Coordinates of C-alpha atoms and ligand atoms in Angstrom, one line a residue:
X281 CA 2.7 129.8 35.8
X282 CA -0.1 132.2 35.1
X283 CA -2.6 133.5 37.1
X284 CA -5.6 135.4 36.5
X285 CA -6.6 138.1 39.3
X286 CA -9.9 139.9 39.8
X287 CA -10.9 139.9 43.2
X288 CA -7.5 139.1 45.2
X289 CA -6.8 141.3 48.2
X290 CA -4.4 143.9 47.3
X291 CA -2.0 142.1 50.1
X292 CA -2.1 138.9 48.3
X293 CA -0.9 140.0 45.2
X294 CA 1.7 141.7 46.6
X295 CA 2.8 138.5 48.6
X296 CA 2.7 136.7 44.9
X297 CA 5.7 138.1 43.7
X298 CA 7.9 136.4 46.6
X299 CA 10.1 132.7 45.7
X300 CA 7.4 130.6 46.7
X301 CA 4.8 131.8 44.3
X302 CA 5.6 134.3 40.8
X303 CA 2.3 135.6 39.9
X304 CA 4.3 137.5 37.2
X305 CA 1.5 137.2 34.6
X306 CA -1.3 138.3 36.7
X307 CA -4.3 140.2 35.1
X308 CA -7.8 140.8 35.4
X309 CA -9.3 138.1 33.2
X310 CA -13.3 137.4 32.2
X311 CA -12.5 133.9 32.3
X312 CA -12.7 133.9 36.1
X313 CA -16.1 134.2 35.9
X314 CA -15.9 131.1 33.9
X315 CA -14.2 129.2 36.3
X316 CA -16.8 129.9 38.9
X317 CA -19.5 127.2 37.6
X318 CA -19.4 124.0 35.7
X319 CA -21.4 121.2 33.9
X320 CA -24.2 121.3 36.3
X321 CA -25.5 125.2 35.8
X322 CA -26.9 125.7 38.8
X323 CA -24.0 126.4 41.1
X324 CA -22.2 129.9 41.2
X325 CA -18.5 130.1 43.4
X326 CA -16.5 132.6 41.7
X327 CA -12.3 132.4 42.9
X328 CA -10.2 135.4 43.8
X329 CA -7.5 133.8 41.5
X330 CA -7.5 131.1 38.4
X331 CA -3.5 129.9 38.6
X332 CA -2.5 127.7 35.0
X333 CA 0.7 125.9 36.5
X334 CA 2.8 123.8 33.8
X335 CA 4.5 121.7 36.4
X336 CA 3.7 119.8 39.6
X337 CA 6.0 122.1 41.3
X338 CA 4.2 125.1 39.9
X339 CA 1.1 123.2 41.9
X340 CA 3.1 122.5 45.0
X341 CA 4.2 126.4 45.1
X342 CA 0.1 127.4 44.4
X343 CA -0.8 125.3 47.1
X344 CA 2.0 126.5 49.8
X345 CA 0.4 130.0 48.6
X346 CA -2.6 129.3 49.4
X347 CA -2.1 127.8 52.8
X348 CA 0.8 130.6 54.0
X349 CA -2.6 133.1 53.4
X350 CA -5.7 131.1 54.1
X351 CA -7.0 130.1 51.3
X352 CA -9.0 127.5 50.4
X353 CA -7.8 125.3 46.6
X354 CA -9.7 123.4 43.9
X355 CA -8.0 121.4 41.1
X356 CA -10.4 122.2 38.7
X357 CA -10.2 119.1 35.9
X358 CA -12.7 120.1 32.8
X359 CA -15.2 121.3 34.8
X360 CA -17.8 118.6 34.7
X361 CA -18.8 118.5 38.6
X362 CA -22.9 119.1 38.6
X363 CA -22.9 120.8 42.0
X364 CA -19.9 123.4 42.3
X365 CA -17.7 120.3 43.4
X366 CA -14.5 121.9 41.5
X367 CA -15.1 125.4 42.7
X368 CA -13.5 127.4 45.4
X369 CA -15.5 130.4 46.0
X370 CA -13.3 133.6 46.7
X371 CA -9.9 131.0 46.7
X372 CA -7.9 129.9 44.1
X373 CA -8.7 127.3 41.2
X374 CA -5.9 125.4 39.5
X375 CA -6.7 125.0 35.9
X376 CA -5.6 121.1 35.5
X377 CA -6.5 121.7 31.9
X378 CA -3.2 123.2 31.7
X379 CA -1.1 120.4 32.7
X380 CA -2.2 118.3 30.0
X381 CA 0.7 117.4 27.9
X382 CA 2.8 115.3 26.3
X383 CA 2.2 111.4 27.2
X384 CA 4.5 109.5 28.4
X385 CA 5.3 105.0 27.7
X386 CA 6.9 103.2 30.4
X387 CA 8.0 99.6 30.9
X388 CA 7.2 98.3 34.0
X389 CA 7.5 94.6 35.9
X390 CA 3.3 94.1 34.9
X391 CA 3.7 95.8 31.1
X392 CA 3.7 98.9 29.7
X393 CA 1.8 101.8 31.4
X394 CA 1.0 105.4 30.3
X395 CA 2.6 108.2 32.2
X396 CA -0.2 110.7 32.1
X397 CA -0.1 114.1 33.1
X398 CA -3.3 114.6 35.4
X399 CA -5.3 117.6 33.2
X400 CA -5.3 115.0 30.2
X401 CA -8.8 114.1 28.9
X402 CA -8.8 110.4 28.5
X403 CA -10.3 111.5 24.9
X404 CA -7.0 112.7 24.7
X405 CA -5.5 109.4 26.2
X406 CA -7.7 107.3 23.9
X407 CA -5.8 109.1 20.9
X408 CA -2.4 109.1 21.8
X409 CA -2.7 105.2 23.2
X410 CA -5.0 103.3 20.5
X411 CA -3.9 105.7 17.6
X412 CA -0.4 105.9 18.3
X413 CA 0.7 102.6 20.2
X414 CA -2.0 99.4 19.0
X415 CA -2.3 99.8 23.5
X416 CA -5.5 101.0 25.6
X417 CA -5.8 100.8 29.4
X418 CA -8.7 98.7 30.1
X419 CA -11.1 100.7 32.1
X420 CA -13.0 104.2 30.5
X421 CA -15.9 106.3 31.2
X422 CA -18.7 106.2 29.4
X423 CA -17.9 110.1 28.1
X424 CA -14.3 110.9 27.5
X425 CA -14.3 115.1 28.0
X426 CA -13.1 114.5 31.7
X427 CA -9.6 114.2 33.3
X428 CA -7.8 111.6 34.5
X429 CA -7.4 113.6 37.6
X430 CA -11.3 114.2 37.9
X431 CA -12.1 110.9 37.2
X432 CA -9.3 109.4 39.5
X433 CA -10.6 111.8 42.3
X434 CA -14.4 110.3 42.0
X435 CA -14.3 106.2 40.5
X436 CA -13.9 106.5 36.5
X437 CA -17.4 104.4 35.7
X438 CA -18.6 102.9 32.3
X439 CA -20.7 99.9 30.9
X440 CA -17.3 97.9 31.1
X441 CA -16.9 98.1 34.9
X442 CA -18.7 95.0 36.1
X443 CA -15.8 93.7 34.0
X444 CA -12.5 95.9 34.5
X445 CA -13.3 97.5 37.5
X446 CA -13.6 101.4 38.1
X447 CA -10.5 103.3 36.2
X448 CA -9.4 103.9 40.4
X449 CA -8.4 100.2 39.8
X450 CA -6.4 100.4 36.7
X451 CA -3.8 102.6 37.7
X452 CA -0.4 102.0 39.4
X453 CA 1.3 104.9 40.9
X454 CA 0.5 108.2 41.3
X455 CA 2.3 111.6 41.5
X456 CA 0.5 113.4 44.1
X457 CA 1.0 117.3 45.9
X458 CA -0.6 117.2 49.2
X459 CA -2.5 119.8 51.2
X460 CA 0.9 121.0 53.1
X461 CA 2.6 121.6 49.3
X462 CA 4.7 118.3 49.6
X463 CA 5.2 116.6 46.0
X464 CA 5.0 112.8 47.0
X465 CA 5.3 109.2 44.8
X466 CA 2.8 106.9 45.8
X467 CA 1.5 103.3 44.8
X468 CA 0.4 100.5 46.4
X469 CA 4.0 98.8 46.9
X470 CA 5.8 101.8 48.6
X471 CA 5.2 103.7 51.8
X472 CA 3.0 105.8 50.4
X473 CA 0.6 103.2 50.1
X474 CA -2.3 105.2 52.2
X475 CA -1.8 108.8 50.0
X476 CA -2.5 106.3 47.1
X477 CA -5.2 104.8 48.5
X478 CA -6.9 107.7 49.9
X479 CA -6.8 110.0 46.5
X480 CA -8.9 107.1 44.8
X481 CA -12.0 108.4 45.0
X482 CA -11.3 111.1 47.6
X483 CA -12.7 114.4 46.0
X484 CA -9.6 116.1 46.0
X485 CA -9.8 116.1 49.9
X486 CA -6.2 115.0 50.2
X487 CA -4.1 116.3 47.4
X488 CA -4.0 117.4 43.7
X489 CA -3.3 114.4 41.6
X490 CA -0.6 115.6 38.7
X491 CA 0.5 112.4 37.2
X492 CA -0.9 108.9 36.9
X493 CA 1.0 106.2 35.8
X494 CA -2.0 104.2 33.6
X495 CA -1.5 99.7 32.7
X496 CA -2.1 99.4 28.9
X497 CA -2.8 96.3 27.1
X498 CA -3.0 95.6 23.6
X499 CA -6.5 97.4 22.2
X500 CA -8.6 94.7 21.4
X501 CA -10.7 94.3 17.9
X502 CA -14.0 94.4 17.5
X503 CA -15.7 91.0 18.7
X504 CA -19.2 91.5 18.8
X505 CA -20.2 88.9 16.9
X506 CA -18.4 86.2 19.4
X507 CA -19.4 88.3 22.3
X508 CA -23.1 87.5 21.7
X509 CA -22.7 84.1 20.6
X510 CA -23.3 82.3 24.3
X511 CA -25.1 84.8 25.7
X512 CA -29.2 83.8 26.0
X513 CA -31.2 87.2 24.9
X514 CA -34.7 88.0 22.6
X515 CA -32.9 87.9 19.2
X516 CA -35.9 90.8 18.1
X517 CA -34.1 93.2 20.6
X518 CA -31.1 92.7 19.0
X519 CA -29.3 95.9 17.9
X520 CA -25.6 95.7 16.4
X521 CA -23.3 98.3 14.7
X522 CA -20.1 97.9 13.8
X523 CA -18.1 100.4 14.7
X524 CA -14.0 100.6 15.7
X525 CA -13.1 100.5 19.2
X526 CA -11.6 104.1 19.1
X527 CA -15.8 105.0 17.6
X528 CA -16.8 102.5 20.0
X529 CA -15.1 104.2 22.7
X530 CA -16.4 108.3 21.3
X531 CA -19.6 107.1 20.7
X532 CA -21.1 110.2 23.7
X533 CA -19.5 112.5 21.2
X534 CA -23.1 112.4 18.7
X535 CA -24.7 113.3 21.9
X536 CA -22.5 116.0 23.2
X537 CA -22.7 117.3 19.3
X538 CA -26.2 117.2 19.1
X539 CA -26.7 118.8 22.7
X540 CA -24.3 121.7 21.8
X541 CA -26.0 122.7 18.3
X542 CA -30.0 122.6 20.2
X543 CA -28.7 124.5 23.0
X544 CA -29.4 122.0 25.6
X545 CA -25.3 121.3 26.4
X546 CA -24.8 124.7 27.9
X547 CA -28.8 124.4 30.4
X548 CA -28.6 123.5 34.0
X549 CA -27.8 119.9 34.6
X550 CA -29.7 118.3 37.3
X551 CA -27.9 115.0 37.4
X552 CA -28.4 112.3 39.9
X553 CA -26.3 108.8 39.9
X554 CA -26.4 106.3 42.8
X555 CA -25.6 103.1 43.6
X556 CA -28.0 101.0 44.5
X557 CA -27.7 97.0 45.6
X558 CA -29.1 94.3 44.0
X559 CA -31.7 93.5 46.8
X560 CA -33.0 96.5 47.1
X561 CA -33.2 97.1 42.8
X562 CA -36.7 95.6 42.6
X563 CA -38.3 98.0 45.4
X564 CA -36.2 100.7 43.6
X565 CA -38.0 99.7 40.2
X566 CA -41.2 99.9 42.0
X567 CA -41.1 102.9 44.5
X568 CA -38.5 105.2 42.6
X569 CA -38.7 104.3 38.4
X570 CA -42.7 103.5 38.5
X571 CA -43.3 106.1 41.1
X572 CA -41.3 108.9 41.4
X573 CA -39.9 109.3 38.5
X574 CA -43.2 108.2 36.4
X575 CA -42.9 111.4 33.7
X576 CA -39.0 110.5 32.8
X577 CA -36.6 112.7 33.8
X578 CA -35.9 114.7 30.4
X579 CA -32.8 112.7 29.4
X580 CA -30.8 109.8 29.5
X581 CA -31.1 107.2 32.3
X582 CA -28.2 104.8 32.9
X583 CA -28.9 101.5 34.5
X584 CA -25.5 99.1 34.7
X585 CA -25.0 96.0 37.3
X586 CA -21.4 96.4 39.1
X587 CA -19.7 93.7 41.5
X588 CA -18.0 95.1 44.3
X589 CA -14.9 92.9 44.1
X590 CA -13.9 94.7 41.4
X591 CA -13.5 98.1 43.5
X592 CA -11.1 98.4 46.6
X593 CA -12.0 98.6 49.6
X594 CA -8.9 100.0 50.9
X595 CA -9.8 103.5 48.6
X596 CA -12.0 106.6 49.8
X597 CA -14.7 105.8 47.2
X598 CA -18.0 104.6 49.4
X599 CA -20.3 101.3 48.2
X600 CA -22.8 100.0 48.9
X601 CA -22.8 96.5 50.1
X602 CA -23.8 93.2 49.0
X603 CA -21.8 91.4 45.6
X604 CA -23.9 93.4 42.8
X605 CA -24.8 96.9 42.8
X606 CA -26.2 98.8 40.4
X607 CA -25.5 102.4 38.8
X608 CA -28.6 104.5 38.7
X609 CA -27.7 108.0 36.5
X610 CA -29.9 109.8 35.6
X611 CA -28.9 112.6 33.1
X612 CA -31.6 115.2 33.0
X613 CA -31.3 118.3 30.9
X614 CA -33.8 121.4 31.9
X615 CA -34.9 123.0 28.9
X616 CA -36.6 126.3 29.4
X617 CA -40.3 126.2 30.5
X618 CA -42.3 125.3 28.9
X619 CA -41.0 122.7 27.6
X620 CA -40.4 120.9 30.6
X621 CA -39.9 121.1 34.5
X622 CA -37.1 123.1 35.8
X623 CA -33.8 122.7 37.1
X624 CA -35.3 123.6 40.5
X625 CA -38.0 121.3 39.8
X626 CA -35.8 118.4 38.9
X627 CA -33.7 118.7 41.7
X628 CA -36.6 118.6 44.3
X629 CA -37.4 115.5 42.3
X630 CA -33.7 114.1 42.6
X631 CA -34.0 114.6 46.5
X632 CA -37.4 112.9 46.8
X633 CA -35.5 109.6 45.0
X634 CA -32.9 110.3 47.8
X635 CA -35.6 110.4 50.5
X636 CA -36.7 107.2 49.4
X637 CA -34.0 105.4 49.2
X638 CA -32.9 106.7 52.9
X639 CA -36.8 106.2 54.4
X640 CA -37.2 102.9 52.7
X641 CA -33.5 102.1 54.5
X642 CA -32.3 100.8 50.5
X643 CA -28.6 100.1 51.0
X644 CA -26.9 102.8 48.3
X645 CA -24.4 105.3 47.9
X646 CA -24.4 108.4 45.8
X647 CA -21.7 108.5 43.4
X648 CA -20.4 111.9 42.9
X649 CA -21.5 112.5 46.1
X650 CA -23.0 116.1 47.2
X651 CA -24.2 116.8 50.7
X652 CA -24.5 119.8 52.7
X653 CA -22.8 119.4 55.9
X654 CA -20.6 116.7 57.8
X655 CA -23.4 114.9 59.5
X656 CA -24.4 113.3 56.6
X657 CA -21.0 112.9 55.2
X658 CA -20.3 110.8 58.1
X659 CA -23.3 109.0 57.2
X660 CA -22.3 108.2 53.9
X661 CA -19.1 107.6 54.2
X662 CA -20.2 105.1 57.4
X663 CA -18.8 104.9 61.1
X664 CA -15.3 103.4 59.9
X665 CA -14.9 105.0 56.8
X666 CA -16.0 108.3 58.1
X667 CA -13.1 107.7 61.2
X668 CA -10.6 106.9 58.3
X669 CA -11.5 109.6 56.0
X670 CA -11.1 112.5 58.9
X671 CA -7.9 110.7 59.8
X672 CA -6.6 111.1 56.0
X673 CA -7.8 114.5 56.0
X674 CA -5.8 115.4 59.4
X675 CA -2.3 113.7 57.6
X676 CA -2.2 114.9 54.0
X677 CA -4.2 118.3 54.5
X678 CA -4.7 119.5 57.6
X679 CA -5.4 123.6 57.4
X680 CA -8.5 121.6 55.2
X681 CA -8.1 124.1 51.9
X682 CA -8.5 121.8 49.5
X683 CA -11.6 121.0 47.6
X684 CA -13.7 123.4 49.6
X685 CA -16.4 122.7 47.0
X686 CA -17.4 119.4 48.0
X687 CA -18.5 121.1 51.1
X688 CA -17.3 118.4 53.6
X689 CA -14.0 120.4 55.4
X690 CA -13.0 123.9 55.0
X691 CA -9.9 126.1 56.9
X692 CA -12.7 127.4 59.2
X693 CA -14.1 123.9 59.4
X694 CA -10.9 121.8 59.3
X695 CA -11.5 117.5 60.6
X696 CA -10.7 116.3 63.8
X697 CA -9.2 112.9 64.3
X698 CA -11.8 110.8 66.2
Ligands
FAD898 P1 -13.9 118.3 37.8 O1 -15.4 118.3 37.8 O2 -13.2 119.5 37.3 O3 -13.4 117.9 39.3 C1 -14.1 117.0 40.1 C2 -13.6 116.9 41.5 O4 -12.3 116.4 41.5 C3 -13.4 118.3 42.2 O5 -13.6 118.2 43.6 C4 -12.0 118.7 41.9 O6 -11.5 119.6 42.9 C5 -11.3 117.3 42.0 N1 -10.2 117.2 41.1 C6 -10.1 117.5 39.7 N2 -8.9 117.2 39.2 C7 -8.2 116.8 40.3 C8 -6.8 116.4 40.5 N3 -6.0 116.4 39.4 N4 -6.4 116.1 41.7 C9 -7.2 116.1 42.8 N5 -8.5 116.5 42.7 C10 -9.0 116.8 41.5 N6 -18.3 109.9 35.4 C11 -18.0 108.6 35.2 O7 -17.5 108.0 36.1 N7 -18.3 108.0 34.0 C12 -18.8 108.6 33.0 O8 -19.0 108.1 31.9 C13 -19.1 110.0 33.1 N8 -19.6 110.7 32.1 C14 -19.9 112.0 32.3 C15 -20.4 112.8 31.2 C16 -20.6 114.1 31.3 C17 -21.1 114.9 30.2 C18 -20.4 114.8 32.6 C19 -20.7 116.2 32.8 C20 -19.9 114.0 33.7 C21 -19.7 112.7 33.5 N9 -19.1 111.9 34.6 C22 -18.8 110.6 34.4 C23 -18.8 112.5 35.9 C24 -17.4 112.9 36.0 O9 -16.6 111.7 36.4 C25 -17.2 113.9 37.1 O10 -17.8 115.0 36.6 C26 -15.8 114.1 37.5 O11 -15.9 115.3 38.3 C27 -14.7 114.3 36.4 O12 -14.9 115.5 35.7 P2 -13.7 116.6 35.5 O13 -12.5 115.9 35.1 O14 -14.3 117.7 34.8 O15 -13.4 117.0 37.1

């Protein structure tokens, strides 16, 4: 296990080179700085310490650490949070990253699955499943540069929900380290069902995910052409390329290639996404699309239906209500002025949509949910999930270090069971 020091009390370091926790490698690194923001831009929350552990017992030591001196731990997946949701200002990061490799088959009474260390991209999965097996689990994001832990800790979303479900769905057991530095087994069928349940979608509130055992089926082929065939639609509009699944599946990769060579990859990201529910998607047209955001938003906007019997209800992640909801992201990139509003800008604009939605009384949910303090935690989360989310926090991580980013517990803020 590495770890990179800059900032760590003198007493700290020296603590680091007991049993629990060999610091052996430490140095002052650059990188940490690095490690203090992410895809959004806009956030800074530099750590005292950046730790690279190789094995989930190298997490489980990081996060007995952390607690023995009080302080707070992010997993840190790629990065790809908008609003300092990976961060842990003046604590310590784990670089999941790290903990990538190799992949694992296994048999199992439903099929083959993939063992998959938790700092894997699922660009990464996508290679080693399609390219080296014929298999592919069924559920992906949209953009593949994210880990299965990062993705596993928020929903995992793409144009193929409404069919698959999220990826929280489409996985089976779970190798998990909770807040007190326990390494647990969970999945739906042991005793561990709740830790399973409450890491889907829990923003790292209730342990570091380091392993996820993933259902595979055989990839399918391109079926376009029979895809289309009963579906009613203007046959103008239609657009078709025929690409392979594996292109199919990297097709964000011209985007993010693109972004990276005009610069506007590395610029703030003022992303929004929210759920909103079918019966409220006409006002939301109206009041928020027409309205609000009238000028664009200076990127890609995102609109996909989703049917809430494909989720859980039985997970942390928050939906609204109603049979069809519908994802609303909008994936703004600030170029400098003037060649468009800024980030600060855009975000004022991203909480007027909020605003809306919350005065109009729409029924939604944010998805990758960022708020400021608990009161409106509670209030997204609502009365009983809020109950059963400070209840889950109070079992699996009590001192409250982990994911200090998300802002919604911290060790001087830690929950209280209701
Ligand atoms: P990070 O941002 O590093 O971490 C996210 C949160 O999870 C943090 O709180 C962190 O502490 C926690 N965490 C990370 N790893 C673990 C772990 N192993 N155990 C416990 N907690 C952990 N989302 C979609 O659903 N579909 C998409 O198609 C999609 N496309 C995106 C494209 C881009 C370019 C970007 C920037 C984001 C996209 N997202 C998408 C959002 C993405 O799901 C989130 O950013 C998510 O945070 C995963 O990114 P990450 O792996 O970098 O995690």
């Amino acid at each position: 296990m590495i770890a990179y020091f800059e900032n760590l009390p003198r007493r700290l370091s020296a603590t680091a080179g007991d049993d629990d926790f060999n610091a052996a490698d430490e140095t002052n690194n650059g990188d940490l700085k690095s490690f203090g923001s992410d895809f959004g831009g806009m956030i800074t929350s530099v750590p005292a310490a950046v730790i690279q552990p190789s094995t989930a017992d190298e997490v489980a030591s990081a996060i007995r650490f952390a607690r023995a001196n009080g302080l707070a731990l992010a997993a840190r997946g790629n990065g790809h949070s908008i609003h300092g949701q990976a961060g842990a200002a003046g604590g310590l990061v784990l670089d999941m990253r790290v903990l990538a490799g190799p992949i694992g088959l296994t048999g199992g009474p439903r099929g083959p699955c993939a063992e998959v260390p938790a700092g894997a991209l699922w660009s990464e999965v996508l290679e080693w499943a399609v390219t080296e097996h014929g298999l592919a689990p069924r559920s992906w994001t949209d953009y593949l540069g994210l880990t299965v832990g990062g993705t596993l800790s928020n929903g995992g979303v793409s144009g193929q929900t409404f069919c698959h479900g999220p990826q929280v769905v489409n996985v089976s057991q779970l190798e998990v380290v909770t807040g007190d530095g326990e390494r647990r087994l969970c999945s739906p069928e042991t005793g561990e069902a709740d830790l399973f349940f409450a890491v889907l979608g829990g923003l790292g509130q209730f342990g570091v995910i380091t392993r996820a055992w993933i259902p595979l089926l055989p990839a399918p082929d391109a079926r376009a052409a029979e895809m289309l065939k009963p579906l009613g639609y203007v046959k103008g509009l239609e657009f078709c390329a025929k690409v392979s699944y594996v292109d199919f599946l990297s097709r964000v990769n011209h985007s993010e290639a693109e972004a990276r060579v005009n610069g506007t990859w590395d610029a703030p990201h003022p992303w929004l996404n929210i759920f909103v529910s079918a019966c409220d998607i006409v006002d939301f047209d109206r009041e928020v699309f027409r309205m609000i955001l009238r000028r664009g938003v200076g990127g890609p906007m995102l609109v996909y239906p989703m049917l809430r019997r494909k989720w859980d209800q039985r997970m942390s992640v928050s939906v609204p209500d109603g049979e069809i909801f519908y994802l609303v992201a909008l994936l703004r990139f600030a170029r400098p002025p003037p060649d468009g509003p800024s980030a600060e800008e855009m975000m004022a604009e991203n909480q007027a949509v909020v605003d809306r939605c919350r005065s109009a009384g729409y029924n939604y949910k944010l998805y990758l949910p960022h708020y400021r303090d608990q009161s409106q935690w509670a209030v997204h989360f609502g009365e009983k999930g809020w109950s059963r989310f400070l209840d889950r926090k109070a079992r699996y991580d009590p001192a409250a270090i982990l994911s200090p980013g998300q802002l919604i517990f911290s060790p001087e803020a830690p929950p209280h069971r209701r």
